[in-house]
């Protein structure tokens, strides 16, 4: 059995007690363990603050970008090893694992490209300067500079590589050192990824540290220049947001939490059309990719009342055909859930749904004697007003179909918004009066609104795909946070300051100037 270690203060640290077991969710066998016991979190914070921060801040954007490029290459170099490990400690099929790993390397590479464009600068100018005095001589300019603090990244188990990579990309480019705390159920994948990063030597000493096991008193050590970027459940997000030391010092906290994502089939989409097939295909991918353990996965499927039967038939046919099994086997399409806790939670969630909706396929029965498998499960709600469907996130291959009245877009929008704030809502339709009205009504409640029509159907990427160019996050229940979105992703780690004074000096030093090309301008 393998004991995986944390990477702190430039060394690998194996906890000697209080181990947490790590499992293969296909066989339920214990395959490893981890512990953060014995880590001096004060020293970890000091190492990042005293060594990593100054070293990173001394680099230009272009130099940090070079480091990110090298980190991306180092992870890519062990891609096959990570794919195999993702099956063993995570239940990911090859496709699921690639989604995670290539997502990490792609996002790191995208931020490396952004950083290269920024060149020799170390600050970002934010918008144009403004005249403040009688003449243009007295002038103001918003500027973003690296905060001399540290970033604690707490990630969920479902994207061990991407979660680490996307947060790391933004923090490092912004010049802030990272302490990464991985989700425990898939910690072996996170650990191997972290080892590739550390071994690459691409980042300055102290710029990256990695914790497996619990976070000890790490959050008690943070101060006003630090930040926490958290991804996980709303429950843990609430705890972190309410942490006394973080509140006392106004430590910035970004929360990415659960979401009851919606997919909407517009009334004008005919069954059998290309758009209908795209809708069915995307919903099935969303429900079954990573066995539905994806924060952006569709949980609620809204279709015109008179189309419910046809949609349910098309979806169940595809969902029943999904081959479950050992994720390491090539033709397996869906593996098990990542942990026993997930399995229990998802089965309890299906039971809850069963009390208010009918199951068209799937359910709580075990498909195999061993392994934390759940069959793709589609519920059909008797109407729109079914509280549980809009309240409970079942973090597995589970979604509910709800029929809406095509003549009542207001009620449809209000029902979608009952999710309390989401990461993404997708809609499929050509009739702009419908998609425009719905998009406006739900936009304030969502981080992303994704619209497919015949005009873009051949080019769309799936709605569940998070891209470095666009923001990821959502209001309310989704955590109220925001990550990525190109240079917007650096905002968490940088301080916006309004600098006022003589235009000749301010525009030269803090404006876009010669050293900061077009890409460094941020519109707010
Ligand atoms: P979780 O139980 O909330 O854990 C998330 C992370 O927080 C893990 O690293 C966990 O460590 C850590 N943690 C737990 N309690 C903590 C505490 N008191 N102090 C510091 N860290 C603590 O969530 P999960 O089960 O890993 O992930 C599933 C959830 O994440 C789902 O609800 C899903 O919707 C959400 N999610 C959201 C996004 C998004 O971008 N919005 C992305 C992915 C997942 P341990 O693992 O060691 O407990």
Coordinates of C-alpha atoms and ligand atoms in Angstrom, one line a residue:
X1 CA 0.0 0.0 0.0
X2 CA 1.3 3.4 -1.0
X3 CA 1.6 6.3 1.5
X4 CA 1.4 9.6 -0.4
X5 CA 3.2 12.7 0.9
X6 CA 2.7 16.5 1.1
X7 CA 5.2 18.8 -0.4
X8 CA 6.1 21.5 2.1
X9 CA 9.0 23.9 2.6
X10 CA 10.8 22.3 -0.3
X11 CA 10.6 18.7 1.0
X12 CA 8.2 15.7 0.9
X13 CA 6.5 15.1 4.2
X14 CA 4.8 11.8 5.1
X15 CA 2.5 12.0 8.1
X16 CA 3.2 9.2 10.6
X17 CA -0.3 9.0 12.2
X18 CA -4.0 9.8 11.7
X19 CA -3.9 8.3 8.2
X20 CA -6.9 8.5 5.9
X21 CA -7.4 5.5 3.6
X22 CA -7.5 5.9 -0.2
X23 CA -9.5 3.5 -2.3
X24 CA -10.0 2.0 -5.7
X25 CA -13.8 2.7 -6.1
X26 CA -14.2 -0.1 -8.6
X27 CA -13.0 -2.9 -6.2
X28 CA -13.5 -1.0 -2.9
X29 CA -9.9 -2.1 -2.1
X30 CA -7.7 0.1 0.0
X31 CA -4.8 1.2 -2.1
X32 CA -3.1 3.9 -0.3
X33 CA -3.2 6.4 2.6
X34 CA -2.3 9.9 3.5
X35 CA -2.0 12.2 6.4
X36 CA -0.9 15.8 7.1
X37 CA 0.0 15.0 10.7
X38 CA 3.2 16.7 11.8
X39 CA 3.1 19.5 9.2
X40 CA 4.0 22.9 10.8
X41 CA 1.5 25.0 8.9
X42 CA 3.1 28.2 10.3
X43 CA 6.3 27.2 8.6
X44 CA 4.5 26.4 5.4
X45 CA 2.9 29.8 5.3
X46 CA 6.2 31.5 6.2
X47 CA 8.0 29.6 3.4
X48 CA 5.4 30.8 0.8
X49 CA 5.4 34.3 2.2
X50 CA 9.2 34.8 2.6
X51 CA 10.5 32.7 -0.3
X52 CA 7.9 32.1 -3.0
X53 CA 6.2 35.5 -3.0
X54 CA 9.3 37.7 -3.4
X55 CA 10.7 35.3 -6.0
X56 CA 7.5 35.4 -8.1
X57 CA 7.0 39.1 -7.8
X58 CA 10.5 39.7 -9.1
X59 CA 9.6 37.9 -12.3
X60 CA 7.8 39.7 -15.2
X61 CA 4.5 38.4 -16.6
X62 CA 6.4 36.8 -19.5
X63 CA 8.8 35.0 -17.1
X64 CA 5.9 33.7 -15.0
X65 CA 4.3 32.6 -18.3
X66 CA 7.4 30.6 -19.2
X67 CA 7.2 28.8 -15.8
X68 CA 3.5 28.0 -16.4
X69 CA 4.3 26.6 -19.9
X70 CA 6.9 24.3 -18.3
X71 CA 4.5 23.2 -15.6
X72 CA 1.9 22.4 -18.3
X73 CA 4.5 20.4 -20.2
X74 CA 5.6 18.5 -17.1
X75 CA 2.0 17.4 -16.4
X76 CA 1.5 16.5 -20.0
X77 CA 4.6 14.3 -19.9
X78 CA 3.0 11.9 -17.4
X79 CA -0.4 12.0 -19.0
X80 CA -0.6 8.2 -19.5
X81 CA 0.4 7.6 -15.9
X82 CA -2.2 10.0 -14.7
X83 CA -4.9 8.4 -16.8
X84 CA -4.2 5.0 -15.3
X85 CA -4.1 6.5 -11.7
X86 CA -7.4 8.4 -12.3
X87 CA -9.1 5.0 -13.0
X88 CA -7.6 3.4 -9.9
X89 CA -8.1 6.3 -7.4
X90 CA -11.1 8.1 -8.8
X91 CA -13.1 5.7 -11.0
X92 CA -12.4 7.8 -14.1
X93 CA -12.6 6.3 -17.6
X94 CA -9.9 7.3 -20.0
X95 CA -12.2 10.0 -21.4
X96 CA -13.0 11.3 -17.9
X97 CA -9.4 11.4 -17.0
X98 CA -8.4 13.2 -20.2
X99 CA -11.1 15.8 -19.5
X100 CA -9.4 16.5 -16.1
X101 CA -5.7 16.2 -17.1
X102 CA -5.9 18.0 -20.5
X103 CA -8.1 20.6 -18.9
X104 CA -5.3 21.3 -16.5
X105 CA -2.5 21.4 -19.1
X106 CA -4.7 23.4 -21.5
X107 CA -5.6 26.0 -19.0
X108 CA -2.0 26.4 -17.8
X109 CA -0.9 26.8 -21.4
X110 CA -3.7 29.3 -22.1
X111 CA -2.5 31.4 -19.2
X112 CA 1.1 31.0 -20.3
X113 CA 0.0 32.5 -23.7
X114 CA -1.7 35.4 -21.9
X115 CA 1.3 36.1 -19.8
X116 CA 3.6 36.1 -22.8
X117 CA 1.5 38.8 -24.4
X118 CA 1.8 40.9 -21.3
X119 CA 5.6 40.9 -21.7
X120 CA 7.9 42.7 -19.3
X121 CA 5.2 44.3 -17.2
X122 CA 4.5 43.4 -13.5
X123 CA 1.3 45.3 -13.1
X124 CA -2.0 45.6 -15.1
X125 CA -3.6 48.9 -15.9
X126 CA -7.4 48.7 -15.4
X127 CA -9.3 50.7 -18.0
X128 CA -8.3 54.1 -19.3
X129 CA -7.0 56.9 -17.1
X130 CA -9.4 59.8 -16.3
X131 CA -8.9 63.5 -16.2
X132 CA -9.7 64.7 -12.6
X133 CA -8.6 68.4 -12.5
X134 CA -9.4 71.4 -14.5
X135 CA -6.9 70.3 -17.1
X136 CA -5.7 66.8 -18.0
X137 CA -2.6 67.3 -15.8
X138 CA -4.3 66.0 -12.6
X139 CA -5.2 62.5 -13.6
X140 CA -6.2 59.1 -12.2
X141 CA -5.6 55.5 -13.3
X142 CA -6.7 52.2 -11.8
X143 CA -3.9 49.8 -11.5
X144 CA -3.6 46.1 -10.4
X145 CA -0.5 45.0 -8.5
X146 CA 0.4 41.6 -7.0
X147 CA -0.6 41.3 -3.4
X148 CA 2.3 40.3 -1.2
X149 CA 0.4 37.4 0.3
X150 CA -0.2 33.8 -0.3
X151 CA -3.0 31.8 -2.0
X152 CA -4.5 28.8 -0.3
X153 CA -6.3 26.6 -2.8
X154 CA -8.7 24.0 -1.5
X155 CA -10.0 21.8 -4.2
X156 CA -12.8 19.2 -4.6
X157 CA -12.1 15.5 -5.3
X158 CA -13.8 15.5 -8.7
X159 CA -11.1 17.4 -10.7
X160 CA -7.8 16.6 -9.0
X161 CA -5.6 17.9 -11.9
X162 CA -7.8 20.6 -13.5
X163 CA -8.8 22.1 -10.2
X164 CA -5.1 22.4 -9.2
X165 CA -4.0 23.6 -12.6
X166 CA -6.6 26.3 -13.2
X167 CA -6.2 28.0 -9.9
X168 CA -2.4 27.6 -10.0
X169 CA -2.3 29.3 -13.4
X170 CA -4.1 32.4 -12.3
X171 CA -2.2 32.8 -9.0
X172 CA 1.3 32.2 -10.4
X173 CA 0.7 34.6 -13.3
X174 CA -0.5 37.2 -10.8
X175 CA 2.7 36.7 -8.8
X176 CA 1.3 34.9 -5.7
X177 CA 2.6 31.7 -4.2
X178 CA 0.2 28.7 -3.8
X179 CA -0.5 26.2 -1.0
X180 CA -2.7 23.5 -2.6
X181 CA -4.9 21.3 -0.5
X182 CA -6.3 18.5 -2.5
X183 CA -9.6 16.6 -2.0
X184 CA -8.9 13.4 -0.3
X185 CA -10.8 10.7 -2.3
X186 CA -8.7 11.3 -5.4
X187 CA -5.6 12.5 -3.6
X188 CA -3.3 10.0 -5.4
X189 CA -4.0 11.8 -8.8
X190 CA -3.5 15.2 -7.2
X191 CA -0.3 14.0 -5.5
X192 CA 1.2 12.6 -8.8
X193 CA 0.3 15.9 -10.5
X194 CA 1.9 17.9 -7.7
X195 CA 5.0 15.7 -7.9
X196 CA 5.4 16.5 -11.6
X197 CA 5.1 20.2 -10.8
X198 CA 7.6 20.1 -8.0
X199 CA 10.1 17.8 -9.9
X200 CA 9.9 20.1 -13.0
X201 CA 11.7 22.8 -11.0
X202 CA 9.8 25.3 -13.2
X203 CA 8.5 27.4 -10.3
X204 CA 10.6 29.4 -7.9
X205 CA 11.3 27.8 -4.5
X206 CA 8.3 28.4 -2.2
X207 CA 5.9 29.2 -5.1
X208 CA 4.1 25.9 -4.8
X209 CA 3.4 23.7 -1.8
X210 CA 1.0 20.8 -1.6
X211 CA -1.0 19.2 1.2
X212 CA -2.7 15.8 1.4
X213 CA -4.9 15.1 4.4
X214 CA -6.6 17.8 6.4
X215 CA -5.7 21.4 6.4
X216 CA -4.8 21.6 10.1
X217 CA -4.6 25.2 11.4
X218 CA -3.6 26.6 8.0
X219 CA -6.5 29.0 7.8
X220 CA -5.7 30.4 11.2
X221 CA -2.4 31.5 9.8
X222 CA -3.7 33.8 7.0
X223 CA -3.6 37.6 7.0
X224 CA -5.0 40.5 5.1
X225 CA -2.9 40.1 1.9
X226 CA -3.8 36.4 1.6
X227 CA -6.6 34.7 -0.2
X228 CA -8.5 31.4 -0.1
X229 CA -9.9 29.9 -3.3
X230 CA -12.2 27.1 -2.4
X231 CA -14.1 24.6 -4.6
X232 CA -16.4 22.1 -3.0
X233 CA -19.8 21.7 -1.4
X234 CA -21.9 24.6 -0.2
X235 CA -21.7 23.2 3.3
X236 CA -17.9 23.3 3.5
X237 CA -17.9 26.6 1.6
X238 CA -20.1 28.1 4.3
X239 CA -17.7 26.9 7.0
X240 CA -14.7 28.4 5.2
X241 CA -16.5 31.7 4.5
X242 CA -17.4 31.9 8.2
X243 CA -13.9 31.0 9.5
X244 CA -13.2 33.4 12.3
X245 CA -9.6 34.3 11.4
X246 CA -10.5 34.9 7.7
X247 CA -13.3 37.2 8.8
X248 CA -11.1 39.0 11.4
X249 CA -8.5 39.8 8.7
X250 CA -10.8 40.3 5.7
X251 CA -9.0 37.5 3.9
X252 CA -10.3 37.3 0.4
X253 CA -12.3 34.1 -0.1
X254 CA -13.6 32.8 -3.4
X255 CA -16.1 30.0 -3.2
X256 CA -17.1 27.7 -6.1
X257 CA -19.8 25.4 -4.8
X258 CA -22.8 23.3 -6.0
X259 CA -25.2 24.1 -8.7
X260 CA -28.4 22.7 -10.0
X261 CA -27.6 23.4 -13.7
X262 CA -30.4 23.6 -16.1
X263 CA -30.8 22.5 -19.8
X264 CA -33.7 23.9 -21.7
X265 CA -35.2 22.6 -24.9
X266 CA -37.0 25.5 -26.7
X267 CA -40.5 25.0 -28.0
X268 CA -39.4 25.4 -31.7
X269 CA -37.0 22.4 -31.6
X270 CA -38.6 19.4 -33.4
X271 CA -37.7 15.9 -32.3
X272 CA -35.4 14.3 -34.9
X273 CA -33.8 17.7 -35.8
X274 CA -30.1 18.2 -35.5
X275 CA -30.6 20.6 -32.6
X276 CA -32.8 18.0 -30.8
X277 CA -30.0 15.4 -31.2
X278 CA -27.4 17.9 -29.9
X279 CA -29.6 18.5 -26.9
X280 CA -30.0 14.8 -26.2
X281 CA -26.3 14.0 -26.8
X282 CA -25.1 16.8 -24.5
X283 CA -27.5 15.9 -21.7
X284 CA -26.3 12.3 -21.8
X285 CA -22.6 13.3 -21.8
X286 CA -23.3 15.7 -18.9
X287 CA -25.1 13.1 -16.9
X288 CA -22.5 10.3 -17.4
X289 CA -19.1 12.0 -17.8
X290 CA -17.2 11.5 -14.5
X291 CA -20.3 9.6 -13.5
X292 CA -22.1 12.9 -13.1
X293 CA -19.6 14.1 -10.5
X294 CA -19.1 17.4 -12.3
X295 CA -20.1 20.8 -10.9
X296 CA -21.4 21.9 -14.2
X297 CA -23.4 18.7 -15.0
X298 CA -27.1 19.1 -15.9
X299 CA -29.4 18.3 -13.0
X300 CA -32.7 19.8 -14.3
X301 CA -33.9 19.3 -17.9
X302 CA -36.7 21.6 -18.9
X303 CA -38.7 20.6 -22.0
X304 CA -42.1 21.8 -23.4
X305 CA -44.9 19.8 -21.7
X306 CA -46.0 18.1 -24.9
X307 CA -42.4 16.9 -25.6
X308 CA -41.8 15.2 -22.3
X309 CA -42.5 11.7 -23.5
X310 CA -40.4 12.0 -26.6
X311 CA -37.4 13.5 -24.7
X312 CA -37.6 10.9 -21.9
X313 CA -37.7 8.1 -24.5
X314 CA -34.7 9.5 -26.4
X315 CA -32.7 10.0 -23.2
X316 CA -33.5 6.7 -21.6
X317 CA -32.6 4.8 -24.8
X318 CA -29.1 6.5 -24.7
X319 CA -28.7 6.2 -20.9
X320 CA -29.6 2.5 -20.8
X321 CA -26.9 1.9 -23.5
X322 CA -24.1 3.4 -21.4
X323 CA -21.7 0.7 -20.5
X324 CA -20.8 0.7 -16.9
X325 CA -17.7 -1.1 -15.5
X326 CA -14.1 -1.0 -14.7
X327 CA -12.9 2.4 -16.0
X328 CA -9.6 1.0 -16.9
X329 CA -11.2 -1.2 -19.6
X330 CA -11.4 0.6 -22.9
X331 CA -15.0 0.2 -23.9
X332 CA -16.3 1.3 -20.5
X333 CA -18.3 4.5 -20.8
X334 CA -19.0 5.2 -17.1
X335 CA -17.1 4.2 -14.0
X336 CA -18.0 4.2 -10.3
X337 CA -18.5 7.1 -8.0
X338 CA -15.2 8.2 -6.4
X339 CA -15.9 7.2 -2.8
X340 CA -18.3 5.3 -0.5
X341 CA -19.5 8.6 0.9
X342 CA -20.5 9.8 -2.6
X343 CA -22.2 6.5 -3.3
X344 CA -24.3 6.7 -0.1
X345 CA -25.1 10.4 -0.7
X346 CA -26.2 9.8 -4.3
X347 CA -28.3 6.8 -3.4
X348 CA -30.0 8.8 -0.7
X349 CA -30.5 11.6 -3.2
X350 CA -32.2 9.2 -5.7
X351 CA -34.5 8.0 -2.9
X352 CA -35.5 11.6 -2.2
X353 CA -36.2 12.2 -5.8
X354 CA -38.2 8.9 -6.0
X355 CA -40.6 10.2 -3.4
X356 CA -41.6 13.2 -5.7
X357 CA -40.9 12.0 -9.2
X358 CA -41.0 8.8 -11.3
X359 CA -37.8 7.1 -12.4
X360 CA -37.7 6.5 -16.1
X361 CA -34.4 4.6 -15.8
X362 CA -31.7 3.8 -13.2
X363 CA -32.3 3.7 -9.5
X364 CA -30.5 2.7 -6.3
X365 CA -30.0 -1.0 -7.1
X366 CA -26.3 -2.1 -7.4
X367 CA -25.4 -3.1 -11.0
X368 CA -22.4 -5.2 -9.7
X369 CA -21.6 -7.0 -6.5
X370 CA -18.6 -4.7 -5.7
X371 CA -17.8 -1.1 -6.5
X372 CA -19.5 2.2 -5.9
X373 CA -21.5 2.2 -9.1
X374 CA -24.8 3.9 -9.7
X375 CA -26.7 3.5 -12.9
X376 CA -27.6 6.6 -15.0
X377 CA -30.8 7.7 -13.4
X378 CA -33.5 9.9 -15.0
X379 CA -36.4 11.1 -13.0
X380 CA -39.6 12.7 -14.4
X381 CA -41.2 15.3 -12.3
X382 CA -45.0 15.6 -12.3
X383 CA -44.8 19.4 -12.7
X384 CA -42.5 22.4 -12.2
X385 CA -43.3 23.0 -8.5
X386 CA -41.3 20.1 -7.0
X387 CA -39.2 21.5 -4.3
X388 CA -36.6 18.7 -3.9
X389 CA -35.6 19.0 -7.6
X390 CA -34.7 22.6 -7.2
X391 CA -33.0 22.2 -3.8
X392 CA -31.0 19.0 -3.6
X393 CA -27.8 18.4 -5.6
X394 CA -27.4 14.7 -6.3
X395 CA -23.7 14.6 -7.2
X396 CA -23.9 11.6 -9.6
X397 CA -25.3 10.5 -12.9
X398 CA -28.8 11.7 -12.0
X399 CA -31.1 14.4 -13.5
X400 CA -34.8 15.2 -13.6
X401 CA -37.0 16.1 -16.6
X402 CA -39.6 18.9 -16.0
X403 CA -42.3 19.8 -18.4
X404 CA -43.0 23.6 -18.9
X405 CA -45.8 25.6 -20.5
X406 CA -44.2 27.0 -23.7
X407 CA -46.5 30.1 -23.5
X408 CA -45.2 31.1 -20.1
X409 CA -41.5 32.0 -20.3
X410 CA -41.7 34.0 -17.0
X411 CA -42.7 30.9 -15.0
X412 CA -40.0 28.9 -16.7
X413 CA -37.3 31.5 -15.9
X414 CA -38.5 31.8 -12.3
X415 CA -38.4 28.0 -11.9
X416 CA -34.9 27.8 -13.3
X417 CA -33.8 30.5 -10.9
X418 CA -35.3 28.6 -8.0
X419 CA -32.0 26.7 -8.1
X420 CA -30.7 29.6 -6.1
X421 CA -27.9 30.6 -8.4
X422 CA -26.1 28.3 -10.9
X423 CA -22.8 27.8 -12.8
X424 CA -24.3 27.3 -16.2
X425 CA -27.7 27.1 -17.9
X426 CA -27.9 25.8 -21.4
X427 CA -30.7 26.3 -24.0
X428 CA -31.3 24.9 -27.4
X429 CA -33.5 26.8 -29.8
X430 CA -33.7 28.9 -33.0
X431 CA -36.5 31.2 -32.0
X432 CA -34.7 34.3 -30.7
X433 CA -37.8 35.8 -29.0
X434 CA -37.7 32.8 -26.7
X435 CA -34.0 32.4 -26.1
X436 CA -33.3 36.1 -25.7
X437 CA -36.2 36.5 -23.2
X438 CA -35.0 33.5 -21.2
X439 CA -31.3 34.4 -21.4
X440 CA -32.1 37.9 -19.9
X441 CA -34.3 36.6 -17.2
X442 CA -31.9 34.0 -16.0
X443 CA -28.5 35.7 -16.6
X444 CA -28.4 37.4 -13.2
X445 CA -28.7 34.0 -11.5
X446 CA -26.0 32.3 -13.6
X447 CA -22.3 32.5 -14.2
X448 CA -22.7 31.3 -17.8
X449 CA -25.6 31.1 -20.2
X450 CA -25.0 28.8 -23.1
X451 CA -27.2 29.0 -26.2
X452 CA -27.2 26.5 -29.1
X453 CA -29.0 27.2 -32.3
X454 CA -28.6 25.9 -35.9
X455 CA -26.2 28.8 -36.5
X456 CA -23.6 27.4 -34.1
X457 CA -24.6 23.7 -33.6
X458 CA -21.7 22.4 -35.6
X459 CA -19.2 24.4 -33.5
X460 CA -20.4 24.3 -29.9
X461 CA -18.3 22.9 -27.1
X462 CA -20.4 21.2 -24.5
X463 CA -22.0 23.5 -21.9
X464 CA -20.3 21.6 -19.1
X465 CA -16.9 22.5 -20.4
X466 CA -15.1 25.3 -18.5
X467 CA -12.9 27.4 -20.7
X468 CA -10.0 29.6 -19.6
X469 CA -11.2 32.5 -21.7
X470 CA -14.6 32.7 -19.9
X471 CA -15.5 33.0 -16.3
X472 CA -16.4 30.0 -14.2
X473 CA -18.5 30.5 -11.1
X474 CA -22.0 31.6 -10.2
X475 CA -24.0 33.6 -7.7
X476 CA -25.9 32.4 -4.7
X477 CA -25.9 28.7 -4.2
X478 CA -23.0 28.3 -6.7
X479 CA -20.8 30.0 -4.1
X480 CA -20.8 33.6 -5.4
X481 CA -17.3 33.2 -6.7
X482 CA -15.6 33.7 -10.1
X483 CA -12.5 32.1 -11.5
X484 CA -10.8 32.2 -14.9
X485 CA -12.2 34.5 -17.6
X486 CA -8.8 35.4 -19.1
X487 CA -7.1 38.2 -17.1
X488 CA -10.2 38.5 -14.8
X489 CA -8.9 35.3 -13.1
X490 CA -5.9 37.3 -11.8
X491 CA -8.1 39.8 -9.9
X492 CA -8.4 37.6 -6.8
X493 CA -4.7 37.7 -6.4
X494 CA -4.0 41.4 -7.2
X495 CA -5.0 44.7 -5.6
X496 CA -6.8 47.3 -7.5
X497 CA -5.6 50.8 -6.6
X498 CA -6.6 54.2 -7.9
X499 CA -3.4 56.2 -8.4
X500 CA -3.9 59.9 -8.7
X501 CA -1.4 62.6 -9.6
X502 CA 0.4 64.2 -12.5
X503 CA -0.7 62.7 -15.8
X504 CA 2.8 62.7 -17.2
X505 CA 4.1 60.5 -14.4
X506 CA 1.0 58.3 -13.8
X507 CA 0.2 57.5 -17.4
X508 CA 3.8 56.5 -18.0
X509 CA 4.3 54.4 -14.9
X510 CA 0.9 52.9 -14.3
X511 CA -0.9 53.3 -17.6
X512 CA -0.7 50.9 -20.4
X513 CA 2.5 52.6 -21.5
X514 CA 5.2 50.9 -23.5
X515 CA 5.7 48.0 -21.3
X516 CA 2.1 46.9 -21.0
X517 CA 0.6 46.0 -24.4
X518 CA -3.0 45.8 -25.3
X519 CA -3.6 42.5 -23.4
X520 CA -2.9 44.1 -20.1
X521 CA -5.9 46.4 -20.3
X522 CA -8.7 45.1 -18.2
X523 CA -12.2 46.4 -18.7
X524 CA -14.4 46.2 -15.6
Ligands
LIG1 P1 -16.2 19.0 0.1 O1 -16.5 17.9 0.9 O2 -16.9 20.3 0.4 O3 -14.6 19.2 0.1 C1 -14.0 20.2 -0.7 C2 -12.6 20.4 -0.2 O4 -12.7 21.0 1.1 C3 -11.8 19.1 0.0 O5 -10.4 19.4 -0.3 C4 -11.9 18.9 1.5 O6 -10.9 18.1 2.1 C5 -11.9 20.3 2.0 N1 -12.4 20.6 3.3 C6 -13.5 19.9 3.9 N2 -13.7 20.5 5.1 C7 -12.7 21.5 5.3 C8 -12.4 22.4 6.4 N3 -13.2 22.4 7.5 N4 -11.4 23.2 6.2 C9 -10.6 23.2 5.1 N5 -10.9 22.4 4.0 C10 -11.9 21.5 4.1 O7 -16.6 18.7 -1.4 P2 -16.2 17.4 -2.3 O8 -17.0 16.3 -1.8 O9 -14.7 17.3 -2.4 O10 -16.7 17.9 -3.7 C11 -18.0 17.8 -4.2 C12 -18.7 19.1 -4.2 O11 -18.0 20.1 -4.8 C13 -20.0 19.1 -5.0 O12 -21.0 19.7 -4.2 C14 -19.7 19.9 -6.2 O13 -20.9 20.5 -6.8 C15 -18.7 20.9 -5.7 N6 -17.9 21.3 -6.8 C16 -18.0 22.6 -7.3 C17 -17.2 23.1 -8.3 C18 -17.3 24.5 -8.8 O14 -16.4 24.9 -9.5 N7 -18.3 25.2 -8.5 C19 -16.3 22.2 -8.9 C20 -16.2 20.9 -8.4 C21 -17.0 20.5 -7.4 P3 -11.2 16.5 2.3 O15 -11.4 15.9 0.9 O16 -9.9 16.1 2.9 O17 -12.4 16.4 3.2

